[in-house]
Coordinates of C-alpha atoms in Angstrom, one line a residue:
X1109 CA 43.2 94.2 63.9
X1110 CA 40.0 92.2 62.1
X1111 CA 39.4 95.4 60.2
X1112 CA 43.2 96.3 59.7
X1113 CA 43.4 93.0 58.0
X1114 CA 40.5 93.5 56.0
X1115 CA 41.5 97.1 54.8
X1116 CA 45.0 95.3 53.5
X1117 CA 43.0 93.1 51.6
X1118 CA 41.1 95.5 50.5
X1119 CA 44.2 97.6 49.3
X1120 CA 45.5 94.4 47.3
X1121 CA 42.7 94.3 44.8
X1122 CA 43.9 95.7 41.5
X1123 CA 41.3 97.7 40.7
X1124 CA 40.0 98.9 44.3
X1125 CA 44.2 99.6 44.8
X1126 CA 43.9 101.9 41.5
X1127 CA 41.1 103.9 42.8
X1128 CA 42.4 104.5 46.3
X1129 CA 45.9 105.5 44.7
X1130 CA 44.1 108.3 42.6
X1131 CA 41.9 109.1 45.7
X1132 CA 44.5 109.9 48.0
X1133 CA 47.4 111.6 45.1
X1134 CA 44.2 114.0 44.2
X1135 CA 43.6 114.7 47.7
X1136 CA 47.3 115.4 48.9
X1137 CA 47.6 117.7 45.6
X1138 CA 44.5 119.9 46.4
X1139 CA 45.5 119.9 50.3
X1140 CA 49.2 121.3 49.1
X1141 CA 47.5 124.0 46.8
X1142 CA 44.9 124.6 49.8
X1143 CA 47.9 125.2 52.1
X1144 CA 49.7 127.5 49.9
X1145 CA 46.8 129.6 49.3
X1146 CA 45.7 129.7 53.1
X1147 CA 49.5 131.1 53.6
X1148 CA 49.7 133.4 50.6
X1149 CA 46.1 134.8 51.8
X1150 CA 47.8 135.9 55.5
X1151 CA 50.9 137.1 54.2
X1152 CA 48.6 139.2 51.2
X1153 CA 46.8 140.4 54.2
X1154 CA 49.9 141.7 56.0
X1155 CA 51.0 143.7 53.4
X1156 CA 47.9 145.5 52.9
X1157 CA 46.5 147.4 54.6
X1158 CA 43.7 145.3 56.2
X1159 CA 43.8 144.2 59.4
X1160 CA 46.0 140.6 59.8
X1161 CA 43.3 137.6 60.3
X1162 CA 43.4 134.6 61.1
X1163 CA 42.2 131.8 58.7
X1164 CA 40.5 129.4 61.1
X1165 CA 37.9 128.2 58.5
X1166 CA 40.3 127.5 55.6
X1167 CA 42.6 125.9 58.1
X1168 CA 39.9 123.9 59.7
X1169 CA 38.7 122.5 56.5
X1170 CA 42.4 121.6 55.9
X1171 CA 42.6 119.4 59.4
X1172 CA 39.2 117.7 58.4
X1173 CA 40.6 116.1 54.8
X1174 CA 43.4 115.1 56.9
X1175 CA 41.6 112.8 59.0
X1176 CA 40.2 111.5 55.9
X1177 CA 43.6 110.7 54.4
X1178 CA 44.8 108.7 57.5
X1179 CA 42.0 106.5 57.1
X1180 CA 42.8 105.6 53.3
X1181 CA 45.8 104.3 54.7
X1182 CA 46.8 101.0 56.0
X1183 CA 49.7 101.9 59.0
X1184 CA 50.8 98.1 58.9
X1185 CA 51.2 97.4 62.5
X1186 CA 52.7 100.8 62.9
X1187 CA 49.9 101.6 65.4
X1188 CA 52.3 104.0 67.3
X1189 CA 52.7 106.1 64.4
X1190 CA 49.2 106.1 63.5
X1191 CA 48.4 107.5 66.7
X1192 CA 51.0 110.1 66.6
X1193 CA 50.0 111.2 63.4
X1194 CA 45.9 111.8 65.4
X1195 CA 47.6 113.4 68.1
X1196 CA 49.7 115.9 65.6
X1197 CA 46.0 116.3 63.8
X1198 CA 43.9 117.1 66.8
X1199 CA 46.7 119.5 68.0
X1200 CA 46.1 121.1 65.1
X1201 CA 42.5 121.3 65.2
X1202 CA 42.4 122.8 68.7
X1203 CA 45.4 125.4 67.8
X1204 CA 43.2 126.5 65.1
X1205 CA 39.9 127.0 67.2
X1206 CA 41.6 128.8 70.3
X1207 CA 44.4 130.7 68.1
X1208 CA 42.1 133.3 66.5
X1209 CA 43.2 136.2 68.3
X1210 CA 46.9 135.5 68.5
X1211 CA 49.8 137.7 68.6
X1212 CA 51.8 136.1 65.7
X1213 CA 49.6 135.3 63.2
X1214 CA 51.6 135.1 60.3
X1215 CA 54.4 132.7 62.3
X1216 CA 51.4 130.9 64.1
X1217 CA 50.0 130.3 60.6
X1218 CA 53.2 129.2 59.1
X1219 CA 54.5 126.8 61.6
X1220 CA 50.7 124.9 61.2
X1221 CA 51.3 124.9 57.4
X1222 CA 54.5 123.4 58.2
X1223 CA 53.1 120.5 60.5
X1224 CA 50.0 120.0 57.9
X1225 CA 52.1 119.6 55.0
X1226 CA 54.5 116.7 57.4
X1227 CA 51.4 114.5 57.8
X1228 CA 50.4 114.6 54.1
X1229 CA 53.9 113.3 53.3
X1230 CA 53.7 110.8 56.2
X1231 CA 50.5 109.7 55.1
X1232 CA 51.4 109.3 51.8
X1233 CA 55.0 107.5 52.6
X1234 CA 53.3 105.1 54.3
X1235 CA 50.4 104.6 51.8
X1236 CA 53.2 103.7 48.6
X1237 CA 55.2 101.8 51.0
X1238 CA 52.4 99.4 52.1
X1239 CA 49.9 99.3 49.1
X1240 CA 52.0 100.0 46.5
X1241 CA 55.4 98.9 47.7
X1242 CA 57.5 101.4 46.1
X1243 CA 60.6 103.1 45.9
X1244 CA 59.6 106.0 44.7
X1245 CA 56.7 108.1 45.5
X1246 CA 55.5 109.7 41.7
X1247 CA 55.1 113.6 42.2
X1248 CA 54.2 116.4 40.4
X1249 CA 56.6 117.7 38.1
X1250 CA 59.4 114.1 38.2
X1251 CA 59.3 111.4 36.3
X1252 CA 60.4 107.8 37.4
X1253 CA 62.4 105.4 35.5
X1254 CA 62.0 101.8 36.6
X1255 CA 59.3 100.0 38.0
X1256 CA 60.8 98.3 40.8
X1257 CA 58.5 97.4 44.0
X1258 CA 60.6 95.9 47.2
X1259 CA 60.0 92.4 47.5
X1260 CA 58.8 91.5 44.6
X1261 CA 61.4 88.5 42.9
X1262 CA 62.1 87.9 39.6
X1263 CA 62.3 84.2 38.2
X1264 CA 66.3 84.2 37.1
X1265 CA 69.1 86.6 37.1
X1266 CA 70.6 87.3 33.9
X1267 CA 74.7 85.6 34.2
X1268 CA 75.9 88.0 31.3
X1269 CA 78.1 90.9 32.5
X1270 CA 76.2 94.7 31.4
X1271 CA 78.1 96.2 28.8
X1272 CA 78.1 99.9 29.4
X1273 CA 79.0 102.2 27.0
X1274 CA 81.9 105.0 27.5
X1275 CA 80.4 107.3 25.1
X1276 CA 78.3 110.4 27.6
X1277 CA 75.2 111.4 26.4
X1278 CA 74.2 114.9 25.6
X1279 CA 78.0 115.7 25.8
X1280 CA 79.2 118.1 22.7
X1281 CA 81.9 115.9 21.6
X1282 CA 82.9 118.5 18.6
X1283 CA 83.6 121.0 21.0
X1284 CA 87.0 119.6 20.8
X1285 CA 87.0 120.8 17.4
X1286 CA 89.3 123.9 18.0
X1287 CA 91.8 122.1 20.3
X1288 CA 92.4 118.9 17.9
X1289 CA 91.8 121.3 14.8
X1290 CA 92.5 124.7 14.9
X1291 CA 94.8 125.6 17.9
X1292 CA 98.3 126.4 17.4
X1293 CA 98.5 126.0 13.4
X1294 CA 99.7 128.7 12.3
X1295 CA 97.7 128.1 9.4
X1296 CA 94.4 128.8 11.2
X1297 CA 92.3 131.7 9.8
X1298 CA 89.9 133.7 12.3
X1299 CA 87.6 135.9 10.7
X1300 CA 85.6 138.4 13.5
X1301 CA 82.6 140.5 12.3
X1302 CA 79.0 141.5 12.9
X1303 CA 75.7 141.1 11.2
X1304 CA 72.8 143.3 12.4
X1305 CA 75.3 144.5 15.7
X1306 CA 75.6 141.0 16.9
X1307 CA 78.9 139.4 17.3
X1308 CA 80.1 136.9 15.1
X1309 CA 83.5 134.5 15.4
X1310 CA 84.4 132.3 12.2
X1311 CA 87.7 129.8 12.7
X1312 CA 88.7 128.2 9.4
X1313 CA 91.4 125.8 8.0
X1314 CA 92.4 124.1 5.0
X1315 CA 93.6 120.1 5.8
X1316 CA 94.8 117.9 3.2
X1317 CA 93.3 114.4 2.3
X1318 CA 94.5 112.0 -0.5
X1319 CA 95.6 114.8 -2.3
X1320 CA 92.5 116.3 -2.0
X1321 CA 91.6 119.8 0.0
X1322 CA 88.7 120.3 2.5
X1323 CA 88.0 123.5 4.4
X1324 CA 86.8 122.8 8.5
X1325 CA 84.8 125.4 9.7
X1326 CA 83.3 126.9 13.3
X1327 CA 81.1 129.0 12.8
X1328 CA 80.1 131.0 16.0
X1329 CA 77.2 133.7 17.0
X1330 CA 75.4 134.3 19.9
X1331 CA 72.7 131.8 19.3
X1332 CA 74.2 128.2 20.6
X1333 CA 74.9 125.6 19.2
X1334 CA 77.8 126.7 17.2
X1335 CA 77.8 125.3 13.9
X1336 CA 80.8 123.1 12.5
X1337 CA 80.9 121.9 9.0
X1338 CA 83.8 120.3 6.5
X1339 CA 83.5 121.8 3.4
X1340 CA 85.1 119.7 0.6
X1341 CA 87.2 121.3 -2.4
X1342 CA 84.7 120.1 -5.2
X1343 CA 81.9 122.4 -3.1
X1344 CA 83.3 125.9 -4.3
X1345 CA 81.9 127.0 -7.6
X1346 CA 84.4 129.9 -7.8
X1347 CA 87.9 129.1 -7.5
X1348 CA 90.8 130.9 -7.9
X1349 CA 93.1 131.7 -10.5
X1350 CA 95.6 129.7 -10.3
X1351 CA 98.3 132.5 -10.7
X1352 CA 96.7 134.3 -7.4
X1353 CA 97.8 130.9 -5.0
X1354 CA 100.7 130.2 -3.6
X1355 CA 102.0 127.3 -5.5
X1356 CA 105.0 126.7 -3.0
X1357 CA 102.7 127.0 0.0
X1358 CA 100.3 124.3 -0.1
X1359 CA 98.6 125.2 3.1
X1360 CA 97.8 129.5 1.8
X1361 CA 94.4 130.0 0.9
X1362 CA 93.4 133.0 -0.8
X1363 CA 90.6 135.5 0.7
X1364 CA 88.3 134.6 -2.2
X1365 CA 88.0 131.0 -1.7
X1366 CA 87.5 131.8 2.1
X1367 CA 85.2 134.6 0.8
X1368 CA 83.0 131.8 -1.3
X1369 CA 83.0 129.2 1.6
X1370 CA 82.0 132.1 4.3
X1371 CA 79.3 133.6 1.7
X1372 CA 77.5 130.7 -0.1
X1373 CA 77.0 128.4 3.5
X1374 CA 76.3 131.0 5.8
X1375 CA 75.0 133.9 3.6
X1376 CA 76.3 136.6 5.5
X1377 CA 79.0 139.2 3.2
X1378 CA 82.3 138.8 3.4
X1379 CA 83.2 142.4 3.8
X1380 CA 81.3 142.1 7.2
X1381 CA 84.8 140.3 8.5
X1382 CA 88.2 141.4 9.6
X1383 CA 90.7 138.4 9.2
X1384 CA 93.2 138.1 12.1
X1385 CA 96.2 135.3 11.7
X1386 CA 96.8 132.8 14.4
X1387 CA 100.1 134.0 15.1
X1388 CA 98.2 137.3 16.3
X1389 CA 95.3 135.4 18.4
X1390 CA 97.9 133.7 20.4
X1391 CA 99.8 136.6 21.2
X1392 CA 96.7 138.9 22.4
X1393 CA 95.5 135.8 24.1
X1394 CA 92.6 135.4 22.4
X1395 CA 93.0 131.8 21.1
X1396 CA 93.4 130.9 24.8
X1397 CA 90.4 132.8 25.7
X1398 CA 88.6 131.0 22.5
X1399 CA 88.9 127.6 23.5
X1400 CA 87.8 127.8 27.2
X1401 CA 84.5 129.6 25.6
X1402 CA 84.3 126.3 23.1
X1403 CA 84.7 124.0 26.3
X1404 CA 83.3 125.8 28.6
X1405 CA 80.1 123.1 28.6
X1406 CA 83.1 120.1 29.1
X1407 CA 84.2 118.7 32.5
X1408 CA 86.4 115.4 33.2
X1409 CA 85.6 116.2 37.4
X1410 CA 82.0 115.6 38.9
X1411 CA 80.7 115.8 42.2
X1412 CA 77.8 114.0 43.6
X1413 CA 75.9 113.9 46.8
X1414 CA 75.1 110.9 48.5
X1415 CA 72.6 110.6 50.9
X1416 CA 71.2 107.4 53.9
X1417 CA 67.2 107.1 54.6
X1418 CA 66.3 105.0 57.4
X1419 CA 63.1 103.0 58.0
X1420 CA 60.3 105.5 59.3
X1421 CA 62.3 108.8 57.9
X1422 CA 60.2 111.0 55.3
X1423 CA 62.0 114.1 56.1
X1424 CA 65.0 115.9 54.9
X1425 CA 65.8 117.3 58.6
X1426 CA 65.9 113.2 59.6
X1427 CA 68.1 112.2 56.1
X1428 CA 71.0 114.2 56.5
X1429 CA 70.8 113.8 60.4
X1430 CA 71.6 110.1 59.7
X1431 CA 75.2 109.1 60.9
X1432 CA 77.0 106.7 59.2
X1433 CA 76.3 103.4 60.6
X1434 CA 75.0 101.6 58.6
X1435 CA 76.6 98.8 57.2
X1436 CA 74.9 97.8 53.6
X1437 CA 75.6 102.1 53.2
X1438 CA 79.2 101.3 54.1
X1439 CA 79.4 98.5 51.5
X1440 CA 77.4 100.2 48.6
X1441 CA 80.2 103.3 49.2
X1442 CA 83.0 100.6 48.8
X1443 CA 81.5 99.4 45.1
X1444 CA 80.6 103.2 43.7
X1445 CA 84.2 104.5 45.0
X1446 CA 87.4 104.3 46.7
X1447 CA 87.5 105.2 50.2
X1448 CA 90.2 108.1 50.2
X1449 CA 91.3 110.2 53.6
X1450 CA 90.8 113.9 52.8
X1451 CA 93.6 115.6 55.0
X1452 CA 96.5 115.8 52.7
X1453 CA 94.9 114.6 49.5
X1454 CA 96.2 115.8 46.5
X1455 CA 93.1 114.8 44.0
X1456 CA 89.8 116.0 42.9
X1457 CA 87.8 116.0 46.4
X1458 CA 84.9 118.1 45.4
X1459 CA 85.4 121.4 47.2
X1460 CA 85.5 119.5 50.3
X1461 CA 88.5 120.7 53.3
X1462 CA 91.7 119.1 52.3
X1463 CA 93.6 120.6 55.0
X1464 CA 91.6 121.8 58.1
X1465 CA 89.5 118.8 58.8
X1466 CA 86.0 121.0 58.3
X1467 CA 84.5 118.7 55.5
X1468 CA 85.1 115.6 58.0
X1469 CA 87.9 113.0 57.9
X1470 CA 86.9 110.7 54.7
X1471 CA 85.5 110.7 51.4
X1472 CA 85.2 108.6 48.5
X1473 CA 86.6 109.3 45.0
X1474 CA 86.7 107.0 42.0
X1475 CA 87.3 107.2 38.2
X1476 CA 85.6 106.3 34.9
X1477 CA 87.9 106.6 31.8
X1478 CA 89.0 109.4 32.1
X1479 CA 86.2 111.2 34.0
X1480 CA 87.1 111.7 37.6
X1481 CA 84.4 112.1 40.4
X1482 CA 83.9 112.4 44.0
X1483 CA 81.1 112.1 46.2
X1484 CA 79.4 114.1 49.1
X1485 CA 78.6 111.9 51.4
X1486 CA 76.3 113.7 53.6
X1487 CA 76.9 110.9 56.6
X1488 CA 80.8 111.6 56.8
X1489 CA 80.2 115.6 56.8
X1490 CA 80.5 116.4 60.2
X1491 CA 77.2 118.0 61.9
X1492 CA 77.3 120.6 64.2
X1493 CA 75.4 120.4 68.0
X1494 CA 72.1 121.7 67.8
X1495 CA 72.0 122.2 64.0
X1496 CA 68.8 120.5 62.9
X1497 CA 68.9 121.8 59.5
X1498 CA 72.5 120.1 59.0
X1499 CA 74.0 123.4 57.2
X1500 CA 77.0 121.9 56.6
X1501 CA 75.9 118.7 54.9
X1502 CA 73.3 120.4 53.0
X1503 CA 75.5 123.2 51.9
X1504 CA 77.3 120.6 49.5
X1505 CA 74.8 118.3 48.8
X1506 CA 72.3 120.5 48.0
X1507 CA 74.3 122.3 45.2
X1508 CA 74.8 119.0 43.9
X1509 CA 73.2 118.4 40.3
X1510 CA 72.7 114.6 40.8
X1511 CA 72.3 113.0 44.7
X1512 CA 72.3 108.9 45.0
X1513 CA 69.7 108.0 47.8
X1514 CA 70.6 105.0 49.4
X1515 CA 67.6 103.3 51.4
X1516 CA 67.8 101.5 54.5
X1517 CA 64.6 99.4 54.8
X1518 CA 61.3 99.6 52.5
X1519 CA 60.8 103.4 53.0
X1520 CA 59.8 104.9 49.8
X1521 CA 62.1 108.0 48.3
X1522 CA 60.0 111.3 47.8
X1523 CA 61.6 113.7 46.0
X1524 CA 60.0 116.6 46.9
X1525 CA 60.8 116.5 50.5
X1526 CA 64.2 117.9 50.0
X1527 CA 64.4 122.0 49.0
X1528 CA 66.8 122.5 46.5
X1529 CA 67.0 124.4 43.6
X1530 CA 69.9 122.3 41.9
X1531 CA 68.9 118.7 42.4
X1532 CA 67.4 117.4 39.5
X1533 CA 68.4 113.8 39.3
X1534 CA 68.2 111.5 41.8
X1535 CA 69.4 107.3 41.8
X1536 CA 67.6 105.6 44.4
X1537 CA 69.3 102.5 45.7
X1538 CA 67.7 99.5 47.7
X1539 CA 69.5 96.3 49.0
X1540 CA 67.8 93.0 49.7
X1541 CA 68.5 89.2 50.3
X1542 CA 67.3 87.0 48.4
X1543 CA 68.0 83.3 49.2
X1544 CA 71.1 84.4 50.7
X1545 CA 72.1 86.3 48.0
X1546 CA 72.7 90.1 48.0
X1547 CA 70.4 91.8 44.9
X1548 CA 70.4 95.9 44.2
X1549 CA 66.8 97.5 43.3
X1550 CA 67.8 101.2 41.2
X1551 CA 64.9 103.7 40.3
X1552 CA 66.1 106.9 38.8
X1553 CA 64.1 110.1 39.2
X1554 CA 64.2 113.7 37.8
X1555 CA 62.6 116.6 37.4
X1556 CA 60.7 116.5 34.1
X1557 CA 62.3 118.9 31.8
X1558 CA 65.7 117.1 32.1
X1559 CA 65.9 114.9 29.2
X1560 CA 65.9 110.7 28.8
X1561 CA 69.5 109.3 29.2
X1562 CA 71.1 105.9 29.4
X1563 CA 72.4 103.5 30.2
X1564 CA 69.4 101.5 30.5
X1565 CA 67.9 100.2 33.7
X1566 CA 67.6 96.3 34.5
X1567 CA 64.7 94.4 36.7
X1568 CA 67.6 94.5 39.7
X1569 CA 71.6 93.7 39.6
X1570 CA 73.1 91.1 41.6
X1571 CA 76.9 91.5 40.3
X1572 CA 79.2 94.2 41.9
X1573 CA 80.5 95.3 38.9
X1574 CA 78.0 95.8 37.3
X1575 CA 76.3 97.8 39.6
X1576 CA 79.3 100.2 40.0
X1577 CA 79.9 100.4 35.9
X1578 CA 76.0 101.5 35.6
X1579 CA 76.0 104.2 38.6
X1580 CA 78.8 106.0 37.4
X1581 CA 77.8 106.0 33.8
X1582 CA 74.6 106.8 34.9
X1583 CA 76.0 109.4 37.5
X1584 CA 77.8 111.0 34.3
X1585 CA 75.0 111.1 31.7
X1586 CA 72.4 112.7 34.3
X1587 CA 74.5 115.6 34.7
X1588 CA 75.3 116.3 31.4
X1589 CA 71.1 115.6 30.7
X1590 CA 70.4 118.2 33.7
X1591 CA 72.6 120.7 32.3
X1592 CA 70.2 120.9 29.0
X1593 CA 67.3 121.5 31.5
X1594 CA 66.1 125.3 31.8
X1595 CA 67.0 125.8 35.4
X1596 CA 71.0 125.6 33.7
X1597 CA 70.9 126.0 29.9
X1598 CA 69.1 129.6 30.0
X1599 CA 71.9 130.8 32.4
X1600 CA 74.7 129.3 30.8
X1601 CA 73.7 130.9 27.5
X1602 CA 73.7 134.2 29.2
X1603 CA 77.1 133.8 30.5
X1604 CA 78.6 132.2 27.1
X1605 CA 76.8 135.2 25.1
X1606 CA 79.1 137.7 27.7
X1607 CA 81.8 135.8 27.2
X1608 CA 81.5 135.4 23.6
X1609 CA 80.8 139.0 23.0
X1610 CA 83.7 140.0 24.8
X1611 CA 86.0 137.9 22.4
X1612 CA 84.7 139.3 19.3
X1613 CA 84.8 143.0 20.5
X1614 CA 88.8 142.7 22.0
X1615 CA 89.4 140.8 18.5
X1616 CA 87.6 143.8 16.7
X1617 CA 89.4 147.0 18.5
X1618 CA 93.0 145.0 17.7
X1619 CA 92.5 144.8 14.2
X1620 CA 90.9 148.4 14.2
X1621 CA 94.1 149.6 15.8
X1622 CA 95.8 148.0 12.9
X1623 CA 93.9 149.4 10.3
X1624 CA 94.3 153.0 12.0
X1625 CA 98.6 152.4 12.5
X1626 CA 98.4 151.3 9.1
X1627 CA 96.8 154.3 7.5
X1628 CA 98.6 156.6 9.2
X1629 CA 101.8 154.7 7.8
X1630 CA 100.5 154.9 4.9
X1631 CA 100.3 158.4 4.8
X1632 CA 103.5 159.5 6.3
X1633 CA 105.4 157.2 3.5
X1634 CA 102.9 158.7 0.6
X1635 CA 103.6 162.4 2.2
X1636 CA 107.5 162.0 1.8
X1637 CA 107.1 160.5 -1.7
X1638 CA 105.4 163.3 -2.4
X1639 CA 107.6 165.9 -1.2
X1640 CA 110.7 164.0 -3.3
X1641 CA 108.8 164.1 -6.3
X1642 CA 108.2 167.9 -5.8
X1643 CA 111.7 168.4 -5.5
X1644 CA 112.8 166.3 -8.5
X1645 CA 110.0 167.7 -10.9
X1646 CA 112.5 169.3 -13.1
X1647 CA 114.4 165.9 -13.6
X1648 CA 114.6 163.8 -16.7
X1649 CA 111.6 161.6 -17.8
X1650 CA 113.5 158.8 -16.9
X1651 CA 113.4 159.5 -13.2
X1652 CA 109.8 160.7 -13.4
X1653 CA 109.6 157.4 -14.5
X1654 CA 111.3 155.9 -11.5
X1655 CA 109.2 157.9 -8.9
X1656 CA 106.1 156.5 -10.5
X1657 CA 107.2 153.4 -10.0
X1658 CA 107.9 153.3 -6.4
X1659 CA 104.4 155.3 -5.6
X1660 CA 102.7 152.2 -7.2
X1661 CA 105.2 150.1 -5.1
X1662 CA 104.5 152.0 -1.5
X1663 CA 100.7 151.8 -2.0
X1664 CA 101.1 148.1 -2.7
X1665 CA 102.5 147.3 0.7
X1666 CA 99.8 149.5 2.0
X1667 CA 96.9 146.9 0.7
X1668 CA 99.1 144.0 1.7
X1669 CA 99.5 144.7 5.4
X1670 CA 96.3 145.9 6.2
X1671 CA 93.5 144.0 7.0
X1672 CA 90.7 146.3 6.1
X1673 CA 92.0 145.9 2.5
X1674 CA 91.4 142.5 1.0
X1675 CA 95.0 141.7 -0.6
X1676 CA 93.9 139.3 -2.8
X1677 CA 93.2 140.9 -6.6
X1678 CA 90.0 139.1 -7.1
X1679 CA 88.2 140.0 -4.2
X1680 CA 85.4 142.5 -5.2

């Protein structure tokens, strides 16, 4: 006991504690790498012509370091846990010495490596719980926002209510341009084209502000983001001649103006494009497709995971197995949402079953301004008997992007303990009682390549409304920020490229078909006129003059109809 107290007192010394923390973290990283390397050697040997060997030397080396790791940790009156950990290490040592000639080497080594990693995780969690009093364990590849420590108090609480901005961060708010300014407007023009084989699509419209004109333009290409510009009429150096403009229609813009804007602003020849009216965009369904493309990254319905961690739990199997029996957790859920019965519910339920009860009887939902949230609460989703992996629960939460971790007791959270390709942000919440007053500590853990996002984190929360507003805003901002990480942004960009290319190809084919139809019609009309001219060649000069005028009129009609031939006389 005296040895334990002396060990704990030494760990309270800042210099020594920092040294132990660095040493333990380095050892943990090295052992994880050695475990992975050992398993890889066995798997490579199994896939080659060489006989499978049992890596006894490597395993015993790792086991020796595991003994050292347990001695660096203060177990804080948890002698039973320490004995359990050491007993498991002894079993591993015995197995490494005796199973050299085992029949299923790969399965044995996999099981041993998995047990070793669990022991390392237990040691790391225990150390950060006692020595650091940390809410979150620092892990490679993750960034922590906040420096909270369990049990540390502050002098006084702020009496001011937090002000949370309703503006969503990392959201492309201008993606609503097409809906707000172009959609359904008969004066909207669309220009379909290609540059070096890559599709282009420009939407353009004229607006009138205080007797002045301005041109609103969306330029889309395969590369994100779209370019959105407002160009004042004074910008145009080559204004069209007054005689070419339709003075009766103030919204009519000659193609010479669009030519000047497009070539000057985007440095692309105007002849690379075909022009489509908004009427044709609507009838062909392209307007609706373009709207979905522009707003593909925006959404107003969200799904978030909520997971309960109890005192002493360090593995995801334990976390996902927890039942709904924690009063503080229930209280927190009522702060961030409203409990609803799933069966017969007509609102957004984040994919949970609202008919047969497979997803449980209840869940929680909420709204924040125009945004609708629904939660996947692990302990409310039914677990199947004998399912140690809790597949039903993890199927929902493991496919979320952001997850709330509610911690009962002082157990630190290890983000690497959850195996998921999608989870990129964890909001860790812990409740404490200070002088009969409830307070909540919050820290945020993100994958490193997720950009920072607000609102900024205060020391603690002592007001339920502040906590609710903060959590809701943080959740939504977290999702948009996570979508900027390569894991999501690259696949989304590839999907957008495919959809965009299909839209431009479809529009281009429609316009080409119109050109062919116009050409056939013009040729047929010309032939009819030629036949008429041949039969009347012996008539008077006045008759010839009339025929000539009619032919010119037909030619003019052809030019005005064909999208391929500019109907504006000033285009060269």
